[in-house]
């Protein structure tokens, strides 16, 4: 190993690292080095050391990039390290191929190279927005790798291949070293966390439903309102977080990856249970209050409250309580079915809304039982015969925001092209460093809730990294000798940044600090001390960060209220679009896909409005109305698709759907068509033909359209898709 510096240290300065190390050890001695945070910091430093040593041993160009890769991928959870590392390698390989192609075609034409790079980055950022979890990170790494792999190559196109291979090699070394250290010194803990999270959410959903039925039994006095209970609001915003944790677990465990569909199905079923069951309109609540004067119905509400509370307590007890919870819910379901089918309790004179309310309660229990099936599958060492095979579980479909994807991609492209234009026009030899910064920053922050604020955190981290790198490169390193002291000194400067990554409010600034410090220090072997080069790189780094920040403020800036309004409109449009289709129904599978995507949109809406409970009440109430409207339309179409049935009833329902399709942009008139069809079914005594539920569905559609007319009527005439 060559010396990190060719200069000989003076006696006074040579002891500086030793004194700093001693003080650091004293400081660390005051803390518990066995705590999760401390072990995470130590693992990160060890992995960065290992990557740097291997890169030095292989005599790679820019060996510090291997350590930078480690500091970019570090995470306290082993699954995140494996997932991010794997997809970073795949993305880097794709980016390397594109880098060679762009340099081969436009190596002597910087403007065309810049446009090609911008277009590629924009496509990758758009793809990142549409994909989820680690796949998204892999795509975006492929986008900005072009800037990293071709850094410095435009001045020397003949060295393109060496630059690209060197960049790929440092990434591979960093990922492998971090994965090795993480596998040796960290535990696979996601499965237990996932089990605990899904169990807690299941128990909390049961308790929220019990509280809802408690309120329902007291509703005869008019005590309840249409406000969503705080616990229910919170759960709607949290349930789909199961998928985020599952993505980490899949990277850790192949067994958990095999069960992923069952876990996602449990998550979606849990949300369906939480969103279903309750009356959706004030008319239904009034009718329910009228029925609640019946002692039998009050007893049913009380029974359901007790059932859900006992089921929740059984689920909270752990694996041994799941069979008990299933038995409790199946008993309640049987009682509801008997109540619905008994001639003395549900007859042709029963209000349709009450009939559909009983059906919803049964569907709610079925959804919750499906969630418990997924939880049982997760907790079993090997799936038993009582758990549905994974191949029979329907996959969960998620919402994809195509418009946001194109906006994010276009913003990244415009920012990169403007930055590159500044570099080319000024003729600054070191201006290509800005492309190396702008590309990853514009990509990484594209989907952040407040990207401009995140970019400013990058600015803060960069401003701290510049003086730190100067002190390290020109004050400390010239006075040390040997690899061990070099590693100790670098660790001293890495330590505050790694520690800050454990605090969410400082995570982005810490990331910018670590990468900026490593690059600007440029710990090559041997070291080269060039103040002019350092100043040029530092200015380019700061300017690149500022360009990224300005890009998020100038080019299609993300505005949270606008995003919320667009998401609400998308939820509404997807429900109204079903009205426009008419009587030609989609298959039952499309009903499942439609509902799951709507649920994910509602969960995203709840997460965006998590800190605004009043606005969330209104938005979620409208969104749930859209969900129930779509479910009832699919219910009617599924009935029409079935063979048999009374011909007159089929004609009445098909005609009603066709008329509602023509009046989809006029909710009150569409509601009148639905209500008229319900009356015609009632006059024809259609209950004998087994369509009492369909009559109730038509009445429910009318009530939903009337109660939320102002929400549904904001759809422009003739519009069939959310753009």
CSV table of N, CA and C in Angstrom, one decimal, residues 15-31 492 495:
chain,number,residue,atom,x,y,z
A,15,UNK,N,0.9,13.8,15.9
A,15,UNK,CA,0.1,13.3,17.0
A,15,UNK,C,-1.4,13.7,17.0
A,16,UNK,N,-1.7,14.6,16.0
A,16,UNK,CA,-3.1,15.2,16.0
A,16,UNK,C,-4.2,14.1,15.8
A,17,UNK,N,-4.0,13.2,14.8
A,17,UNK,CA,-5.0,12.1,14.7
A,17,UNK,C,-5.1,11.3,16.0
A,18,UNK,N,-4.0,11.0,16.6
A,18,UNK,CA,-4.0,10.2,17.8
A,18,UNK,C,-4.8,10.9,18.9
A,19,UNK,N,-4.6,12.3,19.0
A,19,UNK,CA,-5.3,13.0,20.1
A,19,UNK,C,-6.8,13.0,19.7
A,20,UNK,N,-7.2,13.2,18.4
A,20,UNK,CA,-8.6,13.2,18.0
A,20,UNK,C,-9.2,11.9,18.3
A,21,UNK,N,-8.5,10.8,17.9
A,21,UNK,CA,-9.0,9.5,18.2
A,21,UNK,C,-9.2,9.2,19.6
A,22,UNK,N,-8.3,9.7,20.5
A,22,UNK,CA,-8.5,9.5,21.9
A,22,UNK,C,-9.7,10.2,22.4
A,23,UNK,N,-9.9,11.4,22.0
A,23,UNK,CA,-11.0,12.2,22.4
A,23,UNK,C,-12.3,11.5,21.9
A,24,UNK,N,-12.3,11.0,20.7
A,24,UNK,CA,-13.5,10.3,20.2
A,24,UNK,C,-13.8,9.1,21.0
A,25,UNK,N,-12.8,8.3,21.3
A,25,UNK,CA,-13.0,7.1,22.1
A,25,UNK,C,-13.6,7.5,23.5
A,26,UNK,N,-13.1,8.6,24.1
A,26,UNK,CA,-13.6,9.0,25.4
A,26,UNK,C,-15.1,9.4,25.2
A,27,UNK,N,-15.4,10.1,24.1
A,27,UNK,CA,-16.8,10.5,23.9
A,27,UNK,C,-17.7,9.3,23.6
A,28,UNK,N,-17.2,8.3,22.8
A,28,UNK,CA,-18.0,7.2,22.6
A,28,UNK,C,-18.2,6.3,23.8
A,29,UNK,N,-17.2,6.4,24.7
A,29,UNK,CA,-17.3,5.6,25.9
A,29,UNK,C,-18.5,6.0,26.8
A,30,UNK,N,-19.0,7.2,26.6
A,30,UNK,CA,-20.1,7.7,27.4
A,30,UNK,C,-21.5,7.1,26.8
A,31,UNK,N,-21.4,6.5,25.7
A,31,UNK,CA,-22.6,6.0,25.1
A,31,UNK,C,-22.6,4.4,25.1
A,492,UNK,N,-13.4,9.8,11.2
A,492,UNK,CA,-13.7,11.0,12.1
A,492,UNK,C,-14.6,12.0,11.4
A,495,UNK,N,-18.2,10.2,10.6
A,495,UNK,CA,-19.0,9.9,11.8
A,495,UNK,C,-20.2,10.8,12.0
